[in-house]
């Protein structure tokens, strides 16, 4: 049976489900995680639109909209932000440290260069530091590593629906198995 509704210009957004629980040793598929974060961003902004989802996706606990909005970080060129503080932000947002950035929600550090792949971006971003200042910000091609376009700022959306840092989670009274998975695999 088909239902026909009046045509609307409102954007249609999908809030997909994922079939694993927090702290499992697998990560949510990059495409699903990105789509969920972008939809949550639109919901938090109270943007107009139609959301298509499933009952299982609705049952997943997520952060309140205020917490989601407060967790968004804007990095700007010439911003003073010690790298150590940036790495704490990455952990809180759920970004994973890797050797080479290949997908959304990852970052890597090589000296004064930080590569990251923010959710909602088509290409990764490279930050070049001079002391504690973000000197350059630009997107680059993931295959050739060549600069695409210089940026003045970049928005970092959470890469995890768990908006707590790893130390905060480790400080909670959780089962030993969860603590072990957190230490070995990080939060997903």
Short mmCIF file of N, CA and C in Angstrom, two decimals:
data_model
loop_
_atom_site.label_atom_id
_atom_site.label_comp_id
_atom_site.label_asym_id
_atom_site.label_seq_id
_atom_site.Cartn_x
_atom_site.Cartn_y
_atom_site.Cartn_z
N UNK A 1 0.84 -1.17 0.00
CA UNK A 1 0.00 0.00 0.00
C UNK A 1 0.89 1.24 0.00
N UNK A 2 0.58 2.21 -0.81
CA UNK A 2 1.38 3.44 -0.89
C UNK A 2 0.58 4.60 -0.31
N UNK A 3 1.29 5.48 0.33
CA UNK A 3 0.68 6.69 0.87
C UNK A 3 1.25 7.88 0.11
N UNK A 4 0.40 8.74 -0.36
CA UNK A 4 0.83 9.92 -1.08
C UNK A 4 0.57 11.15 -0.21
N UNK A 5 1.58 11.95 -0.09
CA UNK A 5 1.47 13.18 0.69
C UNK A 5 1.70 14.35 -0.24
N UNK A 6 1.22 15.52 0.16
CA UNK A 6 1.47 16.70 -0.69
C UNK A 6 2.97 16.92 -0.84
N UNK A 7 3.38 17.34 -2.01
CA UNK A 7 4.80 17.62 -2.26
C UNK A 7 5.28 18.71 -1.31
N UNK A 8 6.52 18.59 -0.91
CA UNK A 8 7.10 19.55 0.01
C UNK A 8 8.52 19.87 -0.43
N UNK A 9 8.94 21.10 -0.16
CA UNK A 9 10.32 21.50 -0.45
C UNK A 9 11.23 21.19 0.73
N UNK A 10 10.66 20.70 1.82
CA UNK A 10 11.47 20.41 3.00
C UNK A 10 12.47 19.31 2.70
N UNK A 11 13.71 19.48 3.15
CA UNK A 11 14.71 18.43 2.90
C UNK A 11 14.37 17.15 3.66
N UNK A 12 14.69 16.03 3.05
CA UNK A 12 14.46 14.73 3.67
C UNK A 12 15.79 14.24 4.22
N UNK A 13 15.80 13.87 5.50
CA UNK A 13 17.02 13.39 6.16
C UNK A 13 16.78 11.99 6.69
N UNK A 14 17.82 11.20 6.65
CA UNK A 14 17.75 9.82 7.11
C UNK A 14 18.54 9.66 8.40
N UNK A 15 17.90 9.09 9.41
CA UNK A 15 18.59 8.75 10.66
C UNK A 15 18.66 7.24 10.69
N UNK A 16 19.75 6.71 10.12
CA UNK A 16 19.90 5.26 9.99
C UNK A 16 20.20 4.61 11.32
N UNK A 17 19.85 3.35 11.40
CA UNK A 17 20.21 2.56 12.58
C UNK A 17 21.56 1.92 12.33
N UNK A 18 22.20 1.53 13.41
CA UNK A 18 23.39 0.70 13.31
C UNK A 18 23.19 -0.45 14.26
N UNK A 19 23.77 -1.57 13.92
CA UNK A 19 23.44 -2.81 14.61
C UNK A 19 24.49 -3.28 15.62
N UNK A 20 25.13 -2.35 16.30
CA UNK A 20 26.01 -2.77 17.37
C UNK A 20 25.89 -1.81 18.53
N UNK A 21 26.37 -2.23 19.65
CA UNK A 21 26.25 -1.46 20.87
C UNK A 21 27.56 -0.72 21.15
N UNK A 22 27.50 0.33 21.98
CA UNK A 22 28.74 1.04 22.33
C UNK A 22 29.76 0.07 22.93
N UNK A 23 31.00 0.35 22.68
CA UNK A 23 32.16 -0.38 23.21
C UNK A 23 32.36 -1.74 22.56
N UNK A 24 31.64 -2.04 21.48
CA UNK A 24 31.96 -3.24 20.72
C UNK A 24 33.24 -2.95 19.95
N UNK A 25 33.92 -4.00 19.52
CA UNK A 25 35.20 -3.83 18.86
C UNK A 25 35.09 -3.46 17.39
N UNK A 26 33.93 -3.02 16.94
CA UNK A 26 33.77 -2.59 15.56
C UNK A 26 33.28 -1.15 15.56
N UNK A 27 33.63 -0.46 14.52
CA UNK A 27 33.21 0.92 14.36
C UNK A 27 31.98 0.97 13.46
N UNK A 28 31.13 1.95 13.68
CA UNK A 28 29.99 2.16 12.80
C UNK A 28 30.54 2.48 11.41
N UNK A 29 29.90 1.96 10.37
CA UNK A 29 30.34 2.25 9.01
C UNK A 29 30.42 3.76 8.81
N UNK A 30 31.50 4.20 8.16
CA UNK A 30 31.78 5.61 7.97
C UNK A 30 30.59 6.37 7.38
N UNK A 31 29.98 5.79 6.37
CA UNK A 31 28.85 6.45 5.70
C UNK A 31 27.66 6.62 6.65
N UNK A 32 27.37 5.60 7.43
CA UNK A 32 26.24 5.66 8.38
C UNK A 32 26.54 6.67 9.49
N UNK A 33 27.75 6.62 10.04
CA UNK A 33 28.12 7.54 11.12
C UNK A 33 28.05 8.99 10.65
N UNK A 34 28.57 9.27 9.46
CA UNK A 34 28.54 10.63 8.92
C UNK A 34 27.10 11.09 8.73
N UNK A 35 26.28 10.24 8.14
CA UNK A 35 24.89 10.60 7.89
C UNK A 35 24.15 10.86 9.20
N UNK A 36 24.38 10.03 10.22
CA UNK A 36 23.73 10.21 11.52
C UNK A 36 24.15 11.53 12.16
N UNK A 37 25.45 11.83 12.14
CA UNK A 37 25.93 13.07 12.75
C UNK A 37 25.35 14.29 12.04
N UNK A 38 25.30 14.26 10.71
CA UNK A 38 24.74 15.40 9.98
C UNK A 38 23.25 15.56 10.26
N UNK A 39 22.53 14.44 10.36
CA UNK A 39 21.10 14.52 10.70
C UNK A 39 20.92 15.05 12.12
N UNK A 40 21.72 14.57 13.05
CA UNK A 40 21.64 15.07 14.43
C UNK A 40 21.95 16.56 14.49
N UNK A 41 22.89 17.01 13.65
CA UNK A 41 23.23 18.44 13.58
C UNK A 41 22.00 19.23 13.14
N UNK A 42 21.31 18.74 12.12
CA UNK A 42 20.11 19.43 11.63
C UNK A 42 18.99 19.41 12.65
N UNK A 43 18.83 18.28 13.35
CA UNK A 43 17.81 18.20 14.39
C UNK A 43 18.13 19.18 15.51
N UNK A 44 19.40 19.24 15.91
CA UNK A 44 19.82 20.13 16.99
C UNK A 44 19.63 21.59 16.63
N UNK A 45 19.80 21.90 15.34
CA UNK A 45 19.60 23.27 14.86
C UNK A 45 18.12 23.62 14.69
N UNK A 46 17.27 22.61 14.92
CA UNK A 46 15.82 22.78 14.72
C UNK A 46 15.51 23.16 13.28
N UNK A 47 16.33 22.65 12.35
CA UNK A 47 16.12 22.92 10.93
C UNK A 47 14.85 22.20 10.46
N UNK A 48 14.16 22.83 9.53
CA UNK A 48 12.98 22.20 8.94
C UNK A 48 13.40 20.98 8.15
N UNK A 49 12.52 20.05 8.05
CA UNK A 49 12.81 18.88 7.24
C UNK A 49 12.00 17.68 7.68
N UNK A 50 12.12 16.64 6.90
CA UNK A 50 11.45 15.38 7.17
C UNK A 50 12.52 14.38 7.53
N UNK A 51 12.32 13.67 8.64
CA UNK A 51 13.30 12.68 9.07
C UNK A 51 12.70 11.30 8.87
N UNK A 52 13.44 10.45 8.18
CA UNK A 52 13.03 9.07 7.97
C UNK A 52 13.95 8.20 8.85
N UNK A 53 13.34 7.36 9.64
CA UNK A 53 14.13 6.53 10.56
C UNK A 53 13.38 5.24 10.85
N UNK A 54 13.96 4.44 11.73
CA UNK A 54 13.34 3.18 12.14
C UNK A 54 13.14 3.20 13.65
N UNK A 55 12.28 2.35 14.17
CA UNK A 55 12.12 2.30 15.63
C UNK A 55 13.44 1.99 16.35
N UNK A 56 14.25 1.11 15.78
CA UNK A 56 15.52 0.75 16.42
C UNK A 56 16.45 1.96 16.50
N UNK A 57 16.48 2.77 15.44
CA UNK A 57 17.32 3.98 15.45
C UNK A 57 16.84 4.96 16.51
N UNK A 58 15.53 5.03 16.70
CA UNK A 58 14.97 5.93 17.72
C UNK A 58 15.27 5.47 19.14
N UNK A 59 15.48 4.17 19.33
CA UNK A 59 15.75 3.65 20.66
C UNK A 59 17.18 3.91 21.12
N UNK A 60 18.09 4.23 20.21
CA UNK A 60 19.48 4.52 20.58
C UNK A 60 19.53 5.82 21.38
N UNK A 61 20.21 5.76 22.51
CA UNK A 61 20.34 6.97 23.32
C UNK A 61 21.37 7.89 22.69
N UNK A 62 21.03 9.17 22.65
CA UNK A 62 21.94 10.17 22.10
C UNK A 62 22.01 11.33 23.08
N UNK A 63 23.00 12.15 22.89
CA UNK A 63 23.17 13.32 23.75
C UNK A 63 22.02 14.31 23.51
N UNK A 64 21.66 15.09 24.53
CA UNK A 64 20.63 16.12 24.33
C UNK A 64 21.10 17.13 23.28
N UNK A 65 20.18 17.77 22.57
CA UNK A 65 20.57 18.72 21.52
C UNK A 65 21.52 19.81 22.01
N UNK A 66 21.32 20.28 23.24
CA UNK A 66 22.19 21.33 23.77
C UNK A 66 23.63 20.83 23.89
N UNK A 67 23.79 19.60 24.37
CA UNK A 67 25.13 19.02 24.51
C UNK A 67 25.77 18.81 23.14
N UNK A 68 24.97 18.40 22.17
CA UNK A 68 25.49 18.20 20.82
C UNK A 68 25.99 19.52 20.25
N UNK A 69 25.18 20.57 20.35
CA UNK A 69 25.55 21.89 19.82
C UNK A 69 26.80 22.42 20.54
N UNK A 70 26.85 22.28 21.87
CA UNK A 70 27.99 22.76 22.64
C UNK A 70 29.27 22.01 22.29
N UNK A 71 29.16 20.79 21.80
CA UNK A 71 30.34 20.00 21.49
C UNK A 71 30.98 20.37 20.15
N UNK A 72 30.27 21.10 19.32
CA UNK A 72 30.81 21.48 18.00
C UNK A 72 31.96 22.47 18.20
N UNK A 73 33.06 22.21 17.52
CA UNK A 73 34.26 23.04 17.66
C UNK A 73 34.55 23.71 16.31
N UNK A 74 34.85 24.99 16.36
CA UNK A 74 35.27 25.73 15.17
C UNK A 74 36.76 26.04 15.32
N UNK A 75 37.54 25.50 14.42
CA UNK A 75 38.97 25.81 14.39
C UNK A 75 39.20 26.90 13.36
N UNK A 76 39.96 27.92 13.73
CA UNK A 76 40.19 29.05 12.83
C UNK A 76 41.68 29.26 12.60
N UNK A 77 41.96 29.75 11.44
CA UNK A 77 43.34 30.13 11.12
C UNK A 77 43.78 31.23 12.07
N UNK A 78 45.02 31.20 12.51
CA UNK A 78 45.62 32.14 13.46
C UNK A 78 45.07 31.99 14.88
N UNK A 79 44.32 30.94 15.12
CA UNK A 79 43.78 30.68 16.45
C UNK A 79 44.90 30.12 17.35
N UNK A 80 44.94 30.60 18.57
CA UNK A 80 45.89 30.08 19.55
C UNK A 80 45.21 28.91 20.26
N UNK A 81 45.75 27.72 20.03
CA UNK A 81 45.20 26.50 20.62
C UNK A 81 46.33 25.48 20.72
N UNK A 82 46.87 25.32 21.93
CA UNK A 82 47.96 24.36 22.07
C UNK A 82 47.54 22.98 21.55
N UNK A 83 48.45 22.29 20.84
CA UNK A 83 48.11 20.97 20.31
C UNK A 83 47.58 20.02 21.38
N UNK A 84 48.10 20.10 22.61
CA UNK A 84 47.63 19.20 23.67
C UNK A 84 46.14 19.42 23.94
N UNK A 85 45.67 20.67 23.88
CA UNK A 85 44.24 20.96 24.06
C UNK A 85 43.43 20.45 22.86
N UNK A 86 44.00 20.56 21.67
CA UNK A 86 43.33 20.06 20.47
C UNK A 86 43.11 18.55 20.58
N UNK A 87 44.11 17.83 21.07
CA UNK A 87 44.01 16.37 21.17
C UNK A 87 42.97 15.97 22.21
N UNK A 88 42.83 16.76 23.29
CA UNK A 88 41.77 16.51 24.27
C UNK A 88 40.41 16.71 23.61
N UNK A 89 40.27 17.75 22.78
CA UNK A 89 39.02 17.99 22.05
C UNK A 89 38.71 16.81 21.13
N UNK A 90 39.74 16.34 20.40
CA UNK A 90 39.53 15.20 19.51
C UNK A 90 39.01 13.99 20.29
N UNK A 91 39.60 13.72 21.45
CA UNK A 91 39.17 12.58 22.25
C UNK A 91 37.72 12.75 22.69
N UNK A 92 37.37 13.94 23.17
CA UNK A 92 36.01 14.19 23.64
C UNK A 92 35.00 14.05 22.50
N UNK A 93 35.39 14.46 21.29
CA UNK A 93 34.50 14.39 20.14
C UNK A 93 34.46 13.00 19.52
N UNK A 94 35.34 12.10 19.96
CA UNK A 94 35.33 10.74 19.45
C UNK A 94 36.22 10.50 18.25
N UNK A 95 37.10 11.45 17.92
CA UNK A 95 38.02 11.24 16.80
C UNK A 95 39.09 10.24 17.22
N UNK A 96 39.48 9.39 16.28
CA UNK A 96 40.44 8.33 16.57
C UNK A 96 41.82 8.67 16.03
N UNK A 97 42.86 8.48 16.85
CA UNK A 97 44.22 8.70 16.35
C UNK A 97 44.62 7.53 15.45
N UNK A 98 45.16 7.84 14.28
CA UNK A 98 45.58 6.82 13.32
C UNK A 98 46.94 7.21 12.75
N UNK A 99 47.56 6.29 12.02
CA UNK A 99 48.84 6.58 11.36
C UNK A 99 48.65 7.45 10.12
N UNK A 100 47.60 7.15 9.34
CA UNK A 100 47.27 7.92 8.14
C UNK A 100 45.76 8.08 8.09
N UNK A 101 45.30 9.30 7.90
CA UNK A 101 43.86 9.58 7.84
C UNK A 101 43.29 9.01 6.55
N UNK A 102 42.26 8.17 6.70
CA UNK A 102 41.61 7.58 5.51
C UNK A 102 40.09 7.74 5.53
N UNK A 103 39.52 8.13 6.69
CA UNK A 103 38.07 8.24 6.76
C UNK A 103 37.62 9.24 7.81
N UNK A 104 36.35 9.55 7.79
CA UNK A 104 35.77 10.51 8.73
C UNK A 104 36.01 10.09 10.17
N UNK A 105 36.25 11.08 11.02
CA UNK A 105 36.41 10.82 12.45
C UNK A 105 37.82 10.38 12.83
N UNK A 106 38.78 10.59 11.96
CA UNK A 106 40.16 10.19 12.25
C UNK A 106 41.07 11.42 12.24
N UNK A 107 42.20 11.30 12.98
CA UNK A 107 43.23 12.33 12.93
C UNK A 107 44.59 11.69 13.10
N UNK A 108 45.62 12.37 12.62
CA UNK A 108 46.99 11.92 12.85
C UNK A 108 47.87 13.15 13.03
N UNK A 109 48.98 12.93 13.72
CA UNK A 109 49.88 14.02 14.06
C UNK A 109 51.28 13.67 13.58
N UNK A 110 51.91 14.62 12.89
CA UNK A 110 53.31 14.47 12.48
C UNK A 110 53.99 15.81 12.75
N UNK A 111 54.67 15.89 13.89
CA UNK A 111 55.33 17.14 14.25
C UNK A 111 54.30 18.24 14.43
N UNK A 112 54.46 19.34 13.70
CA UNK A 112 53.53 20.47 13.79
C UNK A 112 52.40 20.40 12.79
N UNK A 113 52.19 19.22 12.20
CA UNK A 113 51.11 19.05 11.22
C UNK A 113 50.08 18.09 11.79
N UNK A 114 48.83 18.49 11.70
CA UNK A 114 47.72 17.65 12.16
C UNK A 114 46.77 17.46 10.99
N UNK A 115 46.56 16.21 10.60
CA UNK A 115 45.57 15.88 9.58
C UNK A 115 44.32 15.36 10.28
N UNK A 116 43.15 15.79 9.83
CA UNK A 116 41.91 15.29 10.40
C UNK A 116 40.85 15.24 9.32
N UNK A 117 39.89 14.36 9.55
CA UNK A 117 38.80 14.19 8.58
C UNK A 117 37.49 14.43 9.32
N UNK A 118 37.03 15.70 9.34
CA UNK A 118 35.79 16.02 10.05
C UNK A 118 34.57 15.41 9.36
N UNK A 119 33.59 15.03 10.16
CA UNK A 119 32.32 14.54 9.61
C UNK A 119 31.67 15.65 8.80
N UNK A 120 31.06 15.26 7.69
CA UNK A 120 30.37 16.22 6.85
C UNK A 120 31.27 16.88 5.81
N UNK A 121 32.57 16.56 5.81
CA UNK A 121 33.49 17.13 4.83
C UNK A 121 33.81 16.07 3.78
N UNK A 122 33.98 16.52 2.54
CA UNK A 122 34.30 15.59 1.46
C UNK A 122 35.78 15.23 1.45
N UNK A 123 36.60 16.13 2.00
CA UNK A 123 38.04 15.92 2.02
C UNK A 123 38.59 16.18 3.42
N UNK A 124 39.72 15.56 3.74
CA UNK A 124 40.33 15.83 5.03
C UNK A 124 40.93 17.23 5.08
N UNK A 125 41.27 17.65 6.29
CA UNK A 125 41.80 18.99 6.52
C UNK A 125 43.18 18.85 7.16
N UNK A 126 44.10 19.71 6.74
CA UNK A 126 45.43 19.73 7.35
C UNK A 126 45.60 21.05 8.10
N UNK A 127 46.03 20.93 9.34
CA UNK A 127 46.37 22.09 10.16
C UNK A 127 47.88 22.12 10.27
N UNK A 128 48.47 23.27 10.05
CA UNK A 128 49.90 23.42 10.27
C UNK A 128 50.08 24.41 11.41
N UNK A 129 50.81 23.96 12.42
CA UNK A 129 51.04 24.75 13.61
C UNK A 129 52.35 25.52 13.52
N UNK A 130 52.34 26.70 14.11
CA UNK A 130 53.56 27.43 14.44
C UNK A 130 53.46 27.70 15.93
N UNK A 131 54.22 26.96 16.71
CA UNK A 131 54.14 26.99 18.17
C UNK A 131 52.73 26.56 18.58
N UNK A 132 51.95 27.43 19.24
CA UNK A 132 50.59 27.08 19.67
C UNK A 132 49.52 27.70 18.77
N UNK A 133 49.93 28.23 17.64
CA UNK A 133 49.01 28.91 16.72
C UNK A 133 48.76 28.06 15.48
N UNK A 134 47.49 27.98 15.10
CA UNK A 134 47.13 27.30 13.84
C UNK A 134 47.50 28.27 12.72
N UNK A 135 48.58 27.97 12.03
CA UNK A 135 49.14 28.86 11.03
C UNK A 135 48.43 28.72 9.69
N UNK A 136 48.20 27.48 9.25
CA UNK A 136 47.52 27.22 7.99
C UNK A 136 46.45 26.16 8.18
N UNK A 137 45.39 26.30 7.42
CA UNK A 137 44.26 25.38 7.42
C UNK A 137 43.87 25.16 5.96
N UNK A 138 43.90 23.92 5.51
CA UNK A 138 43.47 23.68 4.13
C UNK A 138 43.00 22.25 3.96
N UNK A 139 42.12 22.07 2.95
CA UNK A 139 41.70 20.71 2.60
C UNK A 139 42.74 20.14 1.65
N UNK A 140 42.83 18.81 1.64
CA UNK A 140 43.78 18.17 0.75
C UNK A 140 43.18 16.90 0.19
N UNK A 141 43.76 16.47 -0.93
CA UNK A 141 43.32 15.24 -1.58
C UNK A 141 43.87 14.05 -0.80
N UNK A 142 43.01 13.14 -0.43
CA UNK A 142 43.41 12.01 0.41
C UNK A 142 44.39 11.07 -0.31
N UNK A 143 44.35 11.02 -1.64
CA UNK A 143 45.22 10.12 -2.39
C UNK A 143 46.57 10.74 -2.73
N UNK A 144 46.56 12.01 -3.16
CA UNK A 144 47.80 12.65 -3.57
C UNK A 144 48.44 13.49 -2.48
N UNK A 145 47.68 13.80 -1.43
CA UNK A 145 48.14 14.65 -0.33
C UNK A 145 48.35 16.10 -0.77
N UNK A 146 47.87 16.47 -1.95
CA UNK A 146 48.05 17.84 -2.44
C UNK A 146 46.94 18.75 -1.92
N UNK A 147 47.31 19.99 -1.65
CA UNK A 147 46.38 20.99 -1.17
C UNK A 147 45.29 21.24 -2.21
N UNK A 148 44.03 21.32 -1.72
CA UNK A 148 42.90 21.63 -2.61
C UNK A 148 42.54 23.10 -2.47
N UNK A 149 42.18 23.49 -1.26
CA UNK A 149 41.78 24.88 -1.04
C UNK A 149 42.13 25.30 0.39
N UNK A 150 42.62 26.51 0.52
CA UNK A 150 42.93 27.05 1.84
C UNK A 150 41.63 27.47 2.52
N UNK A 151 41.56 27.29 3.83
CA UNK A 151 40.34 27.59 4.59
C UNK A 151 40.69 28.60 5.68
N UNK A 152 39.70 29.39 6.05
CA UNK A 152 39.85 30.29 7.20
C UNK A 152 39.40 29.61 8.49
N UNK A 153 38.45 28.65 8.35
CA UNK A 153 37.96 27.94 9.52
C UNK A 153 37.41 26.58 9.09
N UNK A 154 37.25 25.73 10.07
CA UNK A 154 36.67 24.42 9.82
C UNK A 154 35.82 24.03 11.03
N UNK A 155 34.66 23.44 10.77
CA UNK A 155 33.74 23.01 11.83
C UNK A 155 33.95 21.53 12.11
N UNK A 156 34.18 21.20 13.38
CA UNK A 156 34.33 19.80 13.79
C UNK A 156 33.06 19.35 14.48
N UNK A 157 32.35 18.43 13.84
CA UNK A 157 31.18 17.82 14.46
C UNK A 157 31.64 16.60 15.23
N UNK A 158 30.90 16.19 16.24
CA UNK A 158 31.28 15.00 16.99
C UNK A 158 31.38 13.78 16.07
N UNK A 159 32.37 12.94 16.34
CA UNK A 159 32.54 11.69 15.59
C UNK A 159 31.94 10.54 16.37
N UNK A 160 31.37 10.85 17.51
CA UNK A 160 30.79 9.83 18.37
C UNK A 160 29.53 10.40 18.99
N UNK A 161 28.58 9.53 19.27
CA UNK A 161 27.37 9.99 19.95
C UNK A 161 27.57 9.96 21.46
N UNK A 162 28.73 9.47 21.90
CA UNK A 162 29.10 9.48 23.32
C UNK A 162 29.96 10.72 23.51
N UNK A 163 29.38 11.78 24.08
CA UNK A 163 30.09 13.04 24.21
C UNK A 163 30.80 13.15 25.55
N UNK A 164 31.72 12.24 25.78
CA UNK A 164 32.54 12.24 26.98
C UNK A 164 33.95 11.86 26.57
N UNK A 165 34.93 12.36 27.30
CA UNK A 165 36.29 11.99 26.99
C UNK A 165 36.56 10.59 27.53
N UNK A 166 37.60 9.95 27.01
CA UNK A 166 37.96 8.62 27.48
C UNK A 166 38.25 8.62 28.98
N UNK A 167 39.02 9.61 29.53
CA UNK A 167 39.23 9.62 30.98
C UNK A 167 37.93 9.74 31.79
N UNK A 168 36.97 10.53 31.29
CA UNK A 168 35.68 10.64 31.98
C UNK A 168 34.96 9.31 31.99
N UNK A 169 34.99 8.62 30.86
CA UNK A 169 34.35 7.30 30.79
C UNK A 169 35.06 6.29 31.69
N UNK A 170 36.40 6.33 31.69
CA UNK A 170 37.16 5.40 32.53
C UNK A 170 36.91 5.65 34.02
N UNK A 171 36.59 6.90 34.38
CA UNK A 171 36.33 7.24 35.79
C UNK A 171 34.95 6.75 36.25
N UNK A 172 34.08 6.41 35.31
CA UNK A 172 32.74 5.95 35.67
C UNK A 172 32.79 4.53 36.22
N UNK A 173 31.79 4.19 37.00
CA UNK A 173 31.69 2.85 37.57
C UNK A 173 31.07 1.92 36.53
N UNK A 174 31.92 1.42 35.64
CA UNK A 174 31.47 0.54 34.55
C UNK A 174 32.07 -0.85 34.76
N UNK A 175 31.47 -1.87 34.19
CA UNK A 175 32.05 -3.21 34.30
C UNK A 175 33.49 -3.25 33.79
N UNK A 176 34.30 -4.12 34.34
CA UNK A 176 35.71 -4.24 33.97
C UNK A 176 35.88 -4.51 32.48
N UNK A 177 34.99 -5.28 31.88
CA UNK A 177 35.08 -5.59 30.45
C UNK A 177 34.94 -4.32 29.60
N UNK A 178 34.07 -3.41 30.03
CA UNK A 178 33.89 -2.16 29.30
C UNK A 178 35.14 -1.30 29.42
N UNK A 179 35.72 -1.24 30.64
CA UNK A 179 36.97 -0.49 30.83
C UNK A 179 38.07 -1.04 29.93
N UNK A 180 38.17 -2.36 29.84
CA UNK A 180 39.20 -2.98 29.02
C UNK A 180 39.00 -2.63 27.54
N UNK A 181 37.76 -2.67 27.07
CA UNK A 181 37.47 -2.33 25.68
C UNK A 181 37.76 -0.85 25.41
N UNK A 182 37.45 0.01 26.37
CA UNK A 182 37.75 1.44 26.22
C UNK A 182 39.25 1.65 26.06
N UNK A 183 40.02 1.00 26.90
CA UNK A 183 41.48 1.17 26.85
C UNK A 183 42.06 0.58 25.58
N UNK A 184 41.51 -0.52 25.09
CA UNK A 184 42.05 -1.19 23.91
C UNK A 184 41.55 -0.61 22.59
N UNK A 185 40.30 -0.20 22.54
CA UNK A 185 39.70 0.18 21.26
C UNK A 185 39.18 1.60 21.21
N UNK A 186 39.16 2.30 22.33
CA UNK A 186 38.58 3.65 22.35
C UNK A 186 37.08 3.56 22.37
N UNK A 187 36.43 4.71 22.29
CA UNK A 187 34.97 4.72 22.29
C UNK A 187 34.49 4.88 20.86
N UNK A 188 33.37 4.27 20.56
CA UNK A 188 32.83 4.32 19.21
C UNK A 188 31.44 4.90 19.22
#
